[in-house]
Short mmCIF file of C-alpha atoms and ligand atoms in Angstrom, two decimals:
data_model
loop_
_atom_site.label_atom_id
_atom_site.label_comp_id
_atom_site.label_asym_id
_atom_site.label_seq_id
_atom_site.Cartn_x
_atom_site.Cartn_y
_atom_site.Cartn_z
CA UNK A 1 -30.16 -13.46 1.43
CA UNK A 2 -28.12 -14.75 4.62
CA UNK A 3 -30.12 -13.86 7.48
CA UNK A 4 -29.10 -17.13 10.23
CA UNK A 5 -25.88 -18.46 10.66
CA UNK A 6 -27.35 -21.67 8.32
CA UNK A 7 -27.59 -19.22 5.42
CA UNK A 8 -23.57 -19.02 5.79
CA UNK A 9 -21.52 -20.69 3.67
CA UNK A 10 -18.78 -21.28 6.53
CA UNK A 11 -21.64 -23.37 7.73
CA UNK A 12 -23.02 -24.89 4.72
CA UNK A 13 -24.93 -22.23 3.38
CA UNK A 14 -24.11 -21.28 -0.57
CA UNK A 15 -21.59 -19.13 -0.93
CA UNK A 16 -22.75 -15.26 -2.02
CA UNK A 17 -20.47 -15.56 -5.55
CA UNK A 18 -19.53 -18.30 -7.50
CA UNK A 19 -16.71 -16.25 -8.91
CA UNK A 20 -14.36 -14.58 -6.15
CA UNK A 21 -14.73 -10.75 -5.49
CA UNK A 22 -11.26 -9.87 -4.39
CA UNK A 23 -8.55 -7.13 -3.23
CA UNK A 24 -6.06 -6.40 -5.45
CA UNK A 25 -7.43 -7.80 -8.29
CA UNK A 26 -5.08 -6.52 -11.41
CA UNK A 27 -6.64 -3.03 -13.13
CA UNK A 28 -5.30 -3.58 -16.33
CA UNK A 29 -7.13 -1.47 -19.05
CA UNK A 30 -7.86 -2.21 -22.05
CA UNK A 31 -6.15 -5.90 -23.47
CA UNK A 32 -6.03 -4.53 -27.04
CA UNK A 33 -4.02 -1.60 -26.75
CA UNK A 34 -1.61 -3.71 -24.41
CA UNK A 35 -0.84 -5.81 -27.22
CA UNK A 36 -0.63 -3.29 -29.72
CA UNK A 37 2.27 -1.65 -27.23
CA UNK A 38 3.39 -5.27 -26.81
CA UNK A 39 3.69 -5.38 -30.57
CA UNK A 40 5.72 -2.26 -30.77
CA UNK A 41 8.09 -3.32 -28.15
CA UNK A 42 8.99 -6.75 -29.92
CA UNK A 43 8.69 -4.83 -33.65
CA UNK A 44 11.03 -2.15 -32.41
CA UNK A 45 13.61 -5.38 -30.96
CA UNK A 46 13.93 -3.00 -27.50
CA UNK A 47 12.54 -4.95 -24.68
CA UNK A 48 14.72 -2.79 -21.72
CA UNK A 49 17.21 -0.51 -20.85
CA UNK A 50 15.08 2.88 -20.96
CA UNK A 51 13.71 1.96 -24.02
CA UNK A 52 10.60 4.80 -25.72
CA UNK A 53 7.65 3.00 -23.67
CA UNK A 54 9.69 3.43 -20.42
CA UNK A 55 10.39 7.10 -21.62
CA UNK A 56 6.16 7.85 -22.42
CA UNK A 57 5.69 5.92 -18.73
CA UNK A 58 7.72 8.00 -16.89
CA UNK A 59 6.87 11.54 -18.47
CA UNK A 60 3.12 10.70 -17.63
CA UNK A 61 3.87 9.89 -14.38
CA UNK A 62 5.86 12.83 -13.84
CA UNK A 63 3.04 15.02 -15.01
CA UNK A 64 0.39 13.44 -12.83
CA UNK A 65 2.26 13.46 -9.90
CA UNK A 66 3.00 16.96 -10.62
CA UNK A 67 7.43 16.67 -10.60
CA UNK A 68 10.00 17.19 -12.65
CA UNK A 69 11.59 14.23 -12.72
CA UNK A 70 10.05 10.40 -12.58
CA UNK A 71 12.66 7.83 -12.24
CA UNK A 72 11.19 4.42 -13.27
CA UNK A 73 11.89 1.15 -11.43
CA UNK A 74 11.36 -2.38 -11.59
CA UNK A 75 9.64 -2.07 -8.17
CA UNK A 76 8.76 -0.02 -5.20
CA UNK A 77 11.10 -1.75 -2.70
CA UNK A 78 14.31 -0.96 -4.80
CA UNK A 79 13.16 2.69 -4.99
CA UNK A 80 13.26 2.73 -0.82
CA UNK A 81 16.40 0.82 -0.92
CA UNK A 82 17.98 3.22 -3.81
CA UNK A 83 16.48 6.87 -1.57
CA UNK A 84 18.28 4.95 1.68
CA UNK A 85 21.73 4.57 -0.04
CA UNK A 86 21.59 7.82 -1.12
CA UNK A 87 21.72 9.05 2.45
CA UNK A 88 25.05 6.61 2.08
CA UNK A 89 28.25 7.90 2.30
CA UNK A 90 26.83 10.81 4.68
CA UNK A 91 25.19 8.06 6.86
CA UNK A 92 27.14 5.16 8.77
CA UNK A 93 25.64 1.82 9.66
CA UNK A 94 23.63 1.60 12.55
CA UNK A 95 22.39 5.71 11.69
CA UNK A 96 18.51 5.64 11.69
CA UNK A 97 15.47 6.24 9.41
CA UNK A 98 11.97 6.64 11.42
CA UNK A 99 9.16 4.39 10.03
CA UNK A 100 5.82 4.29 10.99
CA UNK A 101 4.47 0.86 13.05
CA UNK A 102 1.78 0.20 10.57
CA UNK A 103 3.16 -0.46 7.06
CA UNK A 104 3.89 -3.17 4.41
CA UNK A 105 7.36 -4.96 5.29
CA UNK A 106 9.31 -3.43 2.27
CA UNK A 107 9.30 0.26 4.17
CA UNK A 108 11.53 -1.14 7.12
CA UNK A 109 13.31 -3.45 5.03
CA UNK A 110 14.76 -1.06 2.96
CA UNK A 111 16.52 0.85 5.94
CA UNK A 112 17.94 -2.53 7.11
CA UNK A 113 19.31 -3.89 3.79
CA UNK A 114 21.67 -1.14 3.67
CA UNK A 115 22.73 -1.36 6.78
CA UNK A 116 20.82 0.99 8.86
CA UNK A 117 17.79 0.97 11.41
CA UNK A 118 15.00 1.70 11.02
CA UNK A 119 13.16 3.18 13.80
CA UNK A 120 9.33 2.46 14.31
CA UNK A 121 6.99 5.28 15.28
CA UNK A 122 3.53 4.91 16.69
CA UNK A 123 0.76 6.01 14.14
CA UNK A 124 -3.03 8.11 13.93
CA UNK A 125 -5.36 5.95 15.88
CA UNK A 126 -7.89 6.49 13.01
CA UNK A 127 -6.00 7.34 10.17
CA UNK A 128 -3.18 4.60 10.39
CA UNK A 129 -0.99 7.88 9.30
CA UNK A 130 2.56 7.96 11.24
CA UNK A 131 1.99 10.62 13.73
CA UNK A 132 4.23 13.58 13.86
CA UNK A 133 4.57 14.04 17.95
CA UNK A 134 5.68 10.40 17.76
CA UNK A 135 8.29 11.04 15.62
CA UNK A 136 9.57 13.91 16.90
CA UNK A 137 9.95 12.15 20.02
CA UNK A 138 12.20 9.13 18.61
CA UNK A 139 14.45 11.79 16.89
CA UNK A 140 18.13 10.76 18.20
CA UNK A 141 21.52 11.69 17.55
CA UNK A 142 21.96 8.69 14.69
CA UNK A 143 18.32 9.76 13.04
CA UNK A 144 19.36 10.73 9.12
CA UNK A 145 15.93 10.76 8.25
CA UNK A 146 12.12 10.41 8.24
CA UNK A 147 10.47 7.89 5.75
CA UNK A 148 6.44 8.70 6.06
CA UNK A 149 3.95 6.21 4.21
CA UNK A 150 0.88 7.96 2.68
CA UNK A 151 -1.11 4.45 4.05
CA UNK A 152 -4.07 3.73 1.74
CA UNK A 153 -3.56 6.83 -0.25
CA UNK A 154 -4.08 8.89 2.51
CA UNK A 155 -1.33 12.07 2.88
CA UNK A 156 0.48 11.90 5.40
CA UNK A 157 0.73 15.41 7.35
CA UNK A 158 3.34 16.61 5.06
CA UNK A 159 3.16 19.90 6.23
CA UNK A 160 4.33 19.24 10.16
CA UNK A 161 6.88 16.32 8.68
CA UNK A 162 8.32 18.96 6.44
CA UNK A 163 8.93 21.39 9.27
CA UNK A 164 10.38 18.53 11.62
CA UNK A 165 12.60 17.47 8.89
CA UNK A 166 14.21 21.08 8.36
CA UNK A 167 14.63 21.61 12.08
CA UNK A 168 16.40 18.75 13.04
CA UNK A 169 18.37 18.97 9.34
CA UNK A 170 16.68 15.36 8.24
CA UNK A 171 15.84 13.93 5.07
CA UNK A 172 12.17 13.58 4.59
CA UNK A 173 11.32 10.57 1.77
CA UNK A 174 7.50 8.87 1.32
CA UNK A 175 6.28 5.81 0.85
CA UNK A 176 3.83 6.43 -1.56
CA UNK A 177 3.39 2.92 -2.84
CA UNK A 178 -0.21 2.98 -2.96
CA UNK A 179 -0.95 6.78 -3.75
CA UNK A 180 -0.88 7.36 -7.20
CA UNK A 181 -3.23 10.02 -8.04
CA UNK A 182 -3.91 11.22 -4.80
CA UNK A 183 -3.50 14.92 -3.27
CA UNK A 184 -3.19 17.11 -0.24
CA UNK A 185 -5.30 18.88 -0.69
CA UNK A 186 -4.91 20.03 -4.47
CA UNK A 187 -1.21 18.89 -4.34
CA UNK A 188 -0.70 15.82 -5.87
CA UNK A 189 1.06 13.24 -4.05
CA UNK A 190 4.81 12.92 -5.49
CA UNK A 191 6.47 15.83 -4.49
CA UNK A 192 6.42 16.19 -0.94
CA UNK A 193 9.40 15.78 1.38
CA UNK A 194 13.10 15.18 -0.91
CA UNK A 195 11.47 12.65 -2.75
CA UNK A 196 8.72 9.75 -2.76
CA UNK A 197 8.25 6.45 -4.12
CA UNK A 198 4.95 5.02 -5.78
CA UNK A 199 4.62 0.98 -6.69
CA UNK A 200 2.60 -0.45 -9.68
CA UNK A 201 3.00 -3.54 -8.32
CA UNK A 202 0.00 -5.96 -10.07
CA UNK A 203 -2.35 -5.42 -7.22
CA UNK A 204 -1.69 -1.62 -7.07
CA UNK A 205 -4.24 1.30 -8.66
CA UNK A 206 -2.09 1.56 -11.65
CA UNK A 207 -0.33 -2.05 -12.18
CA UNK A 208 2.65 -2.56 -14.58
CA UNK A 209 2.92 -6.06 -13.58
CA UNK A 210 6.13 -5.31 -11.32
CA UNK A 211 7.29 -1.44 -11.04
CA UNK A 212 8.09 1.31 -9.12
CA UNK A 213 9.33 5.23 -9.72
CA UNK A 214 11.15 7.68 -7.55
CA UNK A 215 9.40 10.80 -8.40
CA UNK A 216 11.24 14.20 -7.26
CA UNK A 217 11.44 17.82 -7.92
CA UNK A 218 15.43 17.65 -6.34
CA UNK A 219 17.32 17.77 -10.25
CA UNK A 220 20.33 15.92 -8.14
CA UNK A 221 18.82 13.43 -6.59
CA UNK A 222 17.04 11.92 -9.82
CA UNK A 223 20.25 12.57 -11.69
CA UNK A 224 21.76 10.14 -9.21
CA UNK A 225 18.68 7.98 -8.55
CA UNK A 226 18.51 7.35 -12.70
CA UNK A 227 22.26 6.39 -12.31
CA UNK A 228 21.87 3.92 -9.43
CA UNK A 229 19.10 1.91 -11.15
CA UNK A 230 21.59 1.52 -13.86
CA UNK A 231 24.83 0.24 -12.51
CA UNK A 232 25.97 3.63 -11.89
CA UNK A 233 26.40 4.42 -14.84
CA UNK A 234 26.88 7.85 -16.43
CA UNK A 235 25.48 10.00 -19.64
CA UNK A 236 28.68 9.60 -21.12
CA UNK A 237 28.43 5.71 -20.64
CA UNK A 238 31.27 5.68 -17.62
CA UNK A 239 30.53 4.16 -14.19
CA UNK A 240 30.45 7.15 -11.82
CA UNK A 241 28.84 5.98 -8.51
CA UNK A 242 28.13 2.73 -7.14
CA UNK A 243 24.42 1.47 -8.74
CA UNK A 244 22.60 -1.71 -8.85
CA UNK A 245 20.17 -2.91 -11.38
CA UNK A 246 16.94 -1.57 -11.36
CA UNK A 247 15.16 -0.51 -14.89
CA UNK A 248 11.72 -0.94 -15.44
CA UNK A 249 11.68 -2.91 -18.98
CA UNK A 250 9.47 -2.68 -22.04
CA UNK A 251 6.96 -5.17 -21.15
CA UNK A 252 6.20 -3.39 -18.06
CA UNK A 253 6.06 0.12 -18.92
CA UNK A 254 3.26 -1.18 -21.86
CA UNK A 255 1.77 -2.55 -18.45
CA UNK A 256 1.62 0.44 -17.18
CA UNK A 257 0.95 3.11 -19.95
CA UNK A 258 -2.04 0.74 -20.78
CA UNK A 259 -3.39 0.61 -16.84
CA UNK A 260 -2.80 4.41 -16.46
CA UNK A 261 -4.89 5.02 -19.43
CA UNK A 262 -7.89 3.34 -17.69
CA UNK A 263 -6.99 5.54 -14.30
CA UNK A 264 -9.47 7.96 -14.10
CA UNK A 265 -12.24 5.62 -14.73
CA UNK A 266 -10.86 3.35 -12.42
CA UNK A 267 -10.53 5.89 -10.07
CA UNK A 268 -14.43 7.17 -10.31
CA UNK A 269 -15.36 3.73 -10.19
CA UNK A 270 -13.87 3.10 -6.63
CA UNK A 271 -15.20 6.42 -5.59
CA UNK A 272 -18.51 5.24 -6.09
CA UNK A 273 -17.83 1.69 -4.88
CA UNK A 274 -16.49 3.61 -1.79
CA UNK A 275 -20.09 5.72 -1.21
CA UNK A 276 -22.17 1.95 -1.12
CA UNK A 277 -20.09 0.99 1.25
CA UNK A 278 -19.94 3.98 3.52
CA UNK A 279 -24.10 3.93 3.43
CA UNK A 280 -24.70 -0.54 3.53
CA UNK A 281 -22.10 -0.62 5.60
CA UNK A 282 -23.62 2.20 8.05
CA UNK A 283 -24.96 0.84 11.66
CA UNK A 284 -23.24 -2.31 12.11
CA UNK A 285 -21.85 -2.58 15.30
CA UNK A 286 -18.51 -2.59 15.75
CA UNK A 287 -17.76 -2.30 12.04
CA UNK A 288 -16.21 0.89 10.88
CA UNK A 289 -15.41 2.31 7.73
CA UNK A 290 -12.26 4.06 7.03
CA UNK A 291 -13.22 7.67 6.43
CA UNK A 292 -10.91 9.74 3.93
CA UNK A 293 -9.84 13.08 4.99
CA UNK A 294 -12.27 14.92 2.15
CA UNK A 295 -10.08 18.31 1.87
CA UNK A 296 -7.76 15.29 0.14
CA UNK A 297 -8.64 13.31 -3.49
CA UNK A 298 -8.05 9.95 -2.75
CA UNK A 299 -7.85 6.89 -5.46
CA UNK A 300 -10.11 4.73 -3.42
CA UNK A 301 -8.16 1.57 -4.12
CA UNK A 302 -8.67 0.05 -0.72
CA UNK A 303 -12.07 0.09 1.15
CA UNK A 304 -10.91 -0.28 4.78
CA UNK A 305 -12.74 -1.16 7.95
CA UNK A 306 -12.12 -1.89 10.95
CA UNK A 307 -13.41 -4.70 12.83
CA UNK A 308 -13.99 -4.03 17.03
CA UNK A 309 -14.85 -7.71 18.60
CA UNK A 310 -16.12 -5.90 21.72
CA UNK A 311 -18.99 -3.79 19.84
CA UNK A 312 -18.89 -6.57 16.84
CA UNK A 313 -19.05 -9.83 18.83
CA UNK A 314 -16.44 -11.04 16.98
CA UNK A 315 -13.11 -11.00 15.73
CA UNK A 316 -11.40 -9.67 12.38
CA UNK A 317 -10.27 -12.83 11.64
CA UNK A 318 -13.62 -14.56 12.34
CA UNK A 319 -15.06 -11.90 10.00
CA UNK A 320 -12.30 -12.65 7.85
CA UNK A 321 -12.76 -16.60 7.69
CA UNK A 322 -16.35 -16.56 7.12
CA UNK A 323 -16.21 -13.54 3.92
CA UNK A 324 -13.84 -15.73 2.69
CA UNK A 325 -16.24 -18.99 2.54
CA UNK A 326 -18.57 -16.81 0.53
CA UNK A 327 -15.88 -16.24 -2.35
CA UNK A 328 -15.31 -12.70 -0.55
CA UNK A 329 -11.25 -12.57 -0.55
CA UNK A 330 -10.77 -9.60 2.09
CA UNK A 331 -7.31 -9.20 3.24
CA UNK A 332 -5.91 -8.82 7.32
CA UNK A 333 -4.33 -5.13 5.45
CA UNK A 334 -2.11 -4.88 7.83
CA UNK A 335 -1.84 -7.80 10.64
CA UNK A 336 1.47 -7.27 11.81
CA UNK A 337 2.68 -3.94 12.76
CA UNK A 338 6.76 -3.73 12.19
CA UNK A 339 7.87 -4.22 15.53
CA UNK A 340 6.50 -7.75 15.37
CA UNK A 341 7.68 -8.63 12.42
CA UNK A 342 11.47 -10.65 12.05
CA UNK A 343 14.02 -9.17 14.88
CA UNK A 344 12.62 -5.48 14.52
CA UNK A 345 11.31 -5.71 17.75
CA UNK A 346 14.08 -6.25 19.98
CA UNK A 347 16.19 -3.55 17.81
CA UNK A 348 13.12 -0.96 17.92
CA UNK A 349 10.19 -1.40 20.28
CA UNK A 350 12.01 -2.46 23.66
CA UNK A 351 13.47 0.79 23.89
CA UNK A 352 10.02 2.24 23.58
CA UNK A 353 7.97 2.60 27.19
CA UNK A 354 4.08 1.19 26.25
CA UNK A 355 5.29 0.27 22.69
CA UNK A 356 2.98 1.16 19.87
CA UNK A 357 -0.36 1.03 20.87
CA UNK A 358 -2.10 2.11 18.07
CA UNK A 359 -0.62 0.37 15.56
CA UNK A 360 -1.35 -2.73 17.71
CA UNK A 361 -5.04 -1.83 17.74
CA UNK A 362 -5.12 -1.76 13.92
CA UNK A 363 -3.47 -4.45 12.92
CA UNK A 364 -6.16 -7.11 15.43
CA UNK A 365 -8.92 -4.64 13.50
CA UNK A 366 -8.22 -3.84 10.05
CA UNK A 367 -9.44 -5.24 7.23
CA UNK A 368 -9.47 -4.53 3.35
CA UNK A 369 -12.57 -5.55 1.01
CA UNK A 370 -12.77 -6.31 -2.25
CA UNK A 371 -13.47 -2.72 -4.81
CA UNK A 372 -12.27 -1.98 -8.37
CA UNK A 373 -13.79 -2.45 -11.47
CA UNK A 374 -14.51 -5.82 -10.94
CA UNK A 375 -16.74 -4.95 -8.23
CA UNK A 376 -20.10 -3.36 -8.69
CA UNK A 377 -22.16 -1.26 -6.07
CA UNK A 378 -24.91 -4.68 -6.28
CA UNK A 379 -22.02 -7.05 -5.25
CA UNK A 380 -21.47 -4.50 -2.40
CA UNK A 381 -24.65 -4.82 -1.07
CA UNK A 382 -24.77 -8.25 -1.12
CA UNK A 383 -20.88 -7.91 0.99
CA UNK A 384 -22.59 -5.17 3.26
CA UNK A 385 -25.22 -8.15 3.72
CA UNK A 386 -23.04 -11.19 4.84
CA UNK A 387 -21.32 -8.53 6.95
CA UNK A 388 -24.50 -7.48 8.73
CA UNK A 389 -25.81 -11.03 8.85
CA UNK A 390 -22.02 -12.20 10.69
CA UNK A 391 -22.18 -9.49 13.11
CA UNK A 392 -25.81 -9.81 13.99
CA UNK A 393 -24.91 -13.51 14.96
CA UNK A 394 -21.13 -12.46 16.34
CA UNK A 395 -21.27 -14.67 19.44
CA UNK A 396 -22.92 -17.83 17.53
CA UNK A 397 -20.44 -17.26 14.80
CA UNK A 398 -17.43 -17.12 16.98
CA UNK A 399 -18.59 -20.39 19.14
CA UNK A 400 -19.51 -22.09 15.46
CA UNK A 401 -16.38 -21.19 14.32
CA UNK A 402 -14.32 -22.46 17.17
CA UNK A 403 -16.64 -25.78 17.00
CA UNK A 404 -15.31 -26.08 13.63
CA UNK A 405 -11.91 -25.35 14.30
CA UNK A 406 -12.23 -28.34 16.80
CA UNK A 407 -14.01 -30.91 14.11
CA UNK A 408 -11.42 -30.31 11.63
CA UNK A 409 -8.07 -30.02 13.18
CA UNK A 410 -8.08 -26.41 12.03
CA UNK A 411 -5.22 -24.55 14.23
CA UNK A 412 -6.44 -21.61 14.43
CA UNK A 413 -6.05 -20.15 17.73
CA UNK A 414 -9.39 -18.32 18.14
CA UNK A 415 -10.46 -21.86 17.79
CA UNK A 416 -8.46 -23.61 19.97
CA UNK A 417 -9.31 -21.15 22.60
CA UNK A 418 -13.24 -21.85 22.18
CA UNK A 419 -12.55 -25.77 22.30
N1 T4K B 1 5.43 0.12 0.62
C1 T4K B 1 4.14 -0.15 0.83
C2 T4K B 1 3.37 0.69 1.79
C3 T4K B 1 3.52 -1.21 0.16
O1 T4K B 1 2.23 -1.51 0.38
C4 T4K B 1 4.28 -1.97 -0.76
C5 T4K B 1 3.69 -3.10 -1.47
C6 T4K B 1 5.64 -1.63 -0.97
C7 T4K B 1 6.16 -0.56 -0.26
C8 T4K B 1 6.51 -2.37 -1.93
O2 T4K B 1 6.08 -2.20 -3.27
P1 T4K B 1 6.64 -3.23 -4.41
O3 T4K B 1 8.11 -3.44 -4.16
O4 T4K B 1 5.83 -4.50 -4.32
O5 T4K B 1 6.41 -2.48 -5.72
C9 T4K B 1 0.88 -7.25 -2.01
C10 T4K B 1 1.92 -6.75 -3.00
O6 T4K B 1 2.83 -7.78 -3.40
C11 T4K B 1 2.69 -5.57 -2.53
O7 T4K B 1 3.21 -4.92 -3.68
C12 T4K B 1 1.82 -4.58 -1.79
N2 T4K B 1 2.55 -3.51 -1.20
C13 T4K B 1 1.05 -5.28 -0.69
C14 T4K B 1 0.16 -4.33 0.08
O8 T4K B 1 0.23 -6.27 -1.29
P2 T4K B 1 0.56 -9.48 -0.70
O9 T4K B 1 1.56 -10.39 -0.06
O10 T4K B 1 -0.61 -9.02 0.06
O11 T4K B 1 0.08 -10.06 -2.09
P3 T4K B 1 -0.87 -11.30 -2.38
O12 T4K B 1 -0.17 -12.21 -3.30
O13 T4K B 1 -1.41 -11.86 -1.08
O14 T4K B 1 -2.08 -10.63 -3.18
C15 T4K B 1 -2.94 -9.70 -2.59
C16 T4K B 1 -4.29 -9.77 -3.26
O15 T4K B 1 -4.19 -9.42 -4.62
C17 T4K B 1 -4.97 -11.11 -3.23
O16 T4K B 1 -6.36 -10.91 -3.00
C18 T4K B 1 -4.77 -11.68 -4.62
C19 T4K B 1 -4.72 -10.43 -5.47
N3 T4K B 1 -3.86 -10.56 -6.65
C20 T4K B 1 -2.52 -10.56 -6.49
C21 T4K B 1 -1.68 -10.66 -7.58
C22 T4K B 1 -0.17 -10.68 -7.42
C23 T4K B 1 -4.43 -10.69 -7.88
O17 T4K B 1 -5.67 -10.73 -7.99
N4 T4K B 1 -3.62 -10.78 -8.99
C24 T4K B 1 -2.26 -10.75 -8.89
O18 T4K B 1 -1.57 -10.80 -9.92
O19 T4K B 1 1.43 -8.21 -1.17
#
C-alpha cells in the first residue's frame, strides 16, 4: 500500500510492479494461429503484393466497419497522405484541409507533404473532439476539405461535419486511426464523411505490426485509392494515375487477421478495465476520467484522464514521473497540440485571435494509463492507489520532485522552477 510520499518509489519506496503495466502494449491474439498463417504465407512463396491473407484482412475489415470497400495499407499515415492527393489535381498548393488542434502529428503531416495546409481548429473542451462551430469559422476560400479525428475512439459529430461539408461543397475524410470497432451510435465507424482511415499500428486495438486501410462506401475513390498504393497501377497491369507504394504485405495481414480474431475479447476486456477505473478512480481531486459518450460503443483502448494541478496539487507530468517510477508507463496522450509542433504555428495559429484554448488545456492535462489484456481490474486498483496516494500528497510531491530534479541534474523544468 503507498499511503506517504516514503511509500513512493520516486522516493525510494518499492515500485507497485516488478513487470511494467503499459499503454500500447501489442494485442496480438493467439501466437499459434499467427504462425500457422505465418506458415501459409512462406508455404504458399507470396509474402506481398495483395496476396490471399491481405485479401481475408481486408474483407473482414470491410464487414466490421460496415463498407464496401477496405483498401489495405502499410500504415495509417500513407492512407491520409493517399485521401489528400486525391483532392490533387482539383486542389493547388497552398489550398487547405482543416485539422483539429489536438491530434497525433501524422493528421497534419499528411496535408503538408503534399503540398497543402493544413488548418488547425480548436476542439470539445471535454471530449478532445474537433468542434464543428470552430471549423465552420476557419472555412476560407482555399479550404478543399475537412479531415475530423474520431480521438480515442470517440465519433466525431459526423452528423453536423457532414452537413458543413455539403454546404460549403468540401470533402469530409476521418482520422479514424484509433477507432476500429467503434460506432455512432449503431453506425460503425468507417463510413462516415467520403472516406476514413483506421491504423493497426503495433500499439493500436487491432495491431498488424505496421498497417493501415482506407475504408469507403465511394466505389471511385477505392478504385483509385487501391491504384495509388500500388504505383498506379491498373487491373489490366498499365500505369494509369500517379501512385506510390503502399501494400500491406503477408506478414502483416497474418498480424492482423490473428489480432482481429482476439477483438471482441479484447474489446470486453477494456470495457471492464474501463468501469474499475471510472469507480477507484472516483473522488480524487483534480483527476478526471474521460467519460465516453454512452449512445456510442467505444473499444476502450485508451483510459484517459485528465490531470488539473489547481484541484490536484500537482502537475500531469509530476503525476506522470512518479507512475512511471512504479513500473506504471502512462503516456502525456497528447502533449503538444499541432500548432506547437514544427513551423505549424506561424502558418496556422497566428492568424487565429486567442489561439486554441482548449486544445492547450488538454495537452498540460491529459494523460493515458495503462488497459488491455495485460492489465487486470486488481492491477487497476493498485494504479487507482498510487494515484490517490500522489494527489493526496500533491504539494509534497511537487516540492520532492523539484528537490530531486535539483540533486540530480535532472532538467526538467517543473524542477528547475522549484529549485
Ligand atoms: N492519426 C492518429 C490520430 C494517430 O494516433 C496515429 C498514430 C496516426 C494517425 C498514424 O498511424 P500510423 O501511420 O502509425 O499507422 C504511437 C504510434 O507509433 C502511432 O501509431 C500512434 N498513432 C500513436 C498514438 O502512438 P508513440 O510515439 O507514442 O509510440 P511509442 O514508441 O512511444 O509507444 C507507445 C507505447 O506503446 C509505449 O508505452 C510503448 C508501447 N509499445 C510500443 C510499441 C511500438 C509496445 O508496448 N510495443 C510496441 O511494439 O506513437
Amino acid at each position: 500500500t503507498k499511503r506517504g510520499t516514503e511509500d513512493l518509489a520516486l522516493f525510494g519506496g518499492p515500485p507497485a510492479f516488478l513487470r511494467n503495466r503499459r499503454v500500447g502494449r501489442p494485442n496480438q491474439g493467439d501466437r499459434e494461429r499467427f504462425w500457422e498463417r505465418m506458415n501459409r504465407a512462406l508455404d504458399n512463396e507470396w509474402l506481398s503484393n495483395m496476396g490471399p491473407l491481405h485479401d481475408e484482412f481486408e474483407e473482414r475489415v470491410a464487414q466490421l466497419a460496415g463498407v464496401r470497400h477496405c483498401v489495405s495499407l502499410c500504415n495509417a499515415t500513407v492512407g491520409l497522405q493517399l485521401l489528400v492527393a486525391d483532392l490533387v489535381p482539383g486542389a493547388e498548393p497552398g489550398d487547405e484541409v482543416i485539422v483539429p488542434a489536438l491530434t497525433f502529428p501524422a493528421t497534419a503531416h499528411a496535408v503538408r507533404w503534399l503540398g497543402l495546409r493544413p488548418v488547425v481548429c480548436d476542439v470539445d473542451p471535454v471530449t478532445g473532439l474537433i468542434d464543428p462551430d470552430q471549423v465552420e469559422a476557419r472555412i476560407g476560400p482555399r479550404v478543399r476539405a475537412i479531415l475530423g479525428v474520431h480521438l480515442w475512439g470517440q465519433p466525431c459529430d459526423v452528423r453536423r461535419l457532414e452537413k458543413i461539408a455539403e454546404s460549403h461543397g468540401l470533402r469530409l475524410y476521418f482520422d479514424a486511426a484509433p477507432a476500429l470497432g467503434c460506432t455512432h451510435e449503431s453506425t460503425p465507424i468507417g463510413g462516415f464523411g467520403d472516406a476514413e482511415v483506421f491504423s493497426f499500428h503495433a500499439t493500436k486495438v487491432v495491431n498488424s505490426f505496421e498497417g493501415g486501410a482506407i475504408v469507403t462506401d465511394d466505389d471511385a475513390l477505392a478504385e483509385r485509392a487501391r491504384k495509388a498504393r500500388n504505383f498506379g497501377i491498373g487491373a489490366g497491369g498499365r500505369v494509369e494515375q500517379l501512385g506510390t507504394n503502399g501494400k500491406l504485405n503477408e506478414a502483416c495481414a497474418a498480424m492482423g487477421l490473428t489480432s482481429l480474431d482476439a477483438l471482441a475479447d479484447t474489446v470486453a476486456h477494456n470495457r471492464a478495465n474501463y468501469e474499475a477505473y471510472l469507480s477507484a478512480l472516483d473522488g480524487i481531486p483534480g483527476v478526471r476520467a474521460v467519460r465516453y459518450d454512452p449512445r456510442h460503443r467505444n473499444n476502450h483502448h485508451y483510459m484517459m484522464v485528465t490531470v488539473d494541478e489547481r484541484a490536484a496539487g500537482l502537475h500531469r507530468d509530476a503525476l506522470l514521473d512518479l507512475l512511471r517510477a512504479e513500473n506504471i508507463l502512462a503516456q502525456p496522450y497528447f502533449s503538444q497540440a499541432i500548432h506547437r509542433m514544427w513551423q505549424y504555428g506561424e502558418e496556422s495559429a497566428a492568424s487565429v485571435p486567442g489561439g486554441f484554448p482548449h486544445a492547450e488545456t488538454l495537452c498540460e492535462q491529459l494523460l493515458a494509463l495503462p488497459t488491455g489484456p495485460g492489465v487486470s481490474t486488481a492491477d487497476i486498483e493498485v494504479i487507482s492507489e498510487v494515484v490517490r496516494a500522489a494527489v493526496a500528497h500533491g504539494p509534497e510531491v511537487t516540492a520532492r520532485r523539484a528537490g530531486l530534479a535539483g540533486t540530480t541534474g535532472d532538467a526538467h523544468p517543473a524542477g528547475a522552477a522549484g529549485e
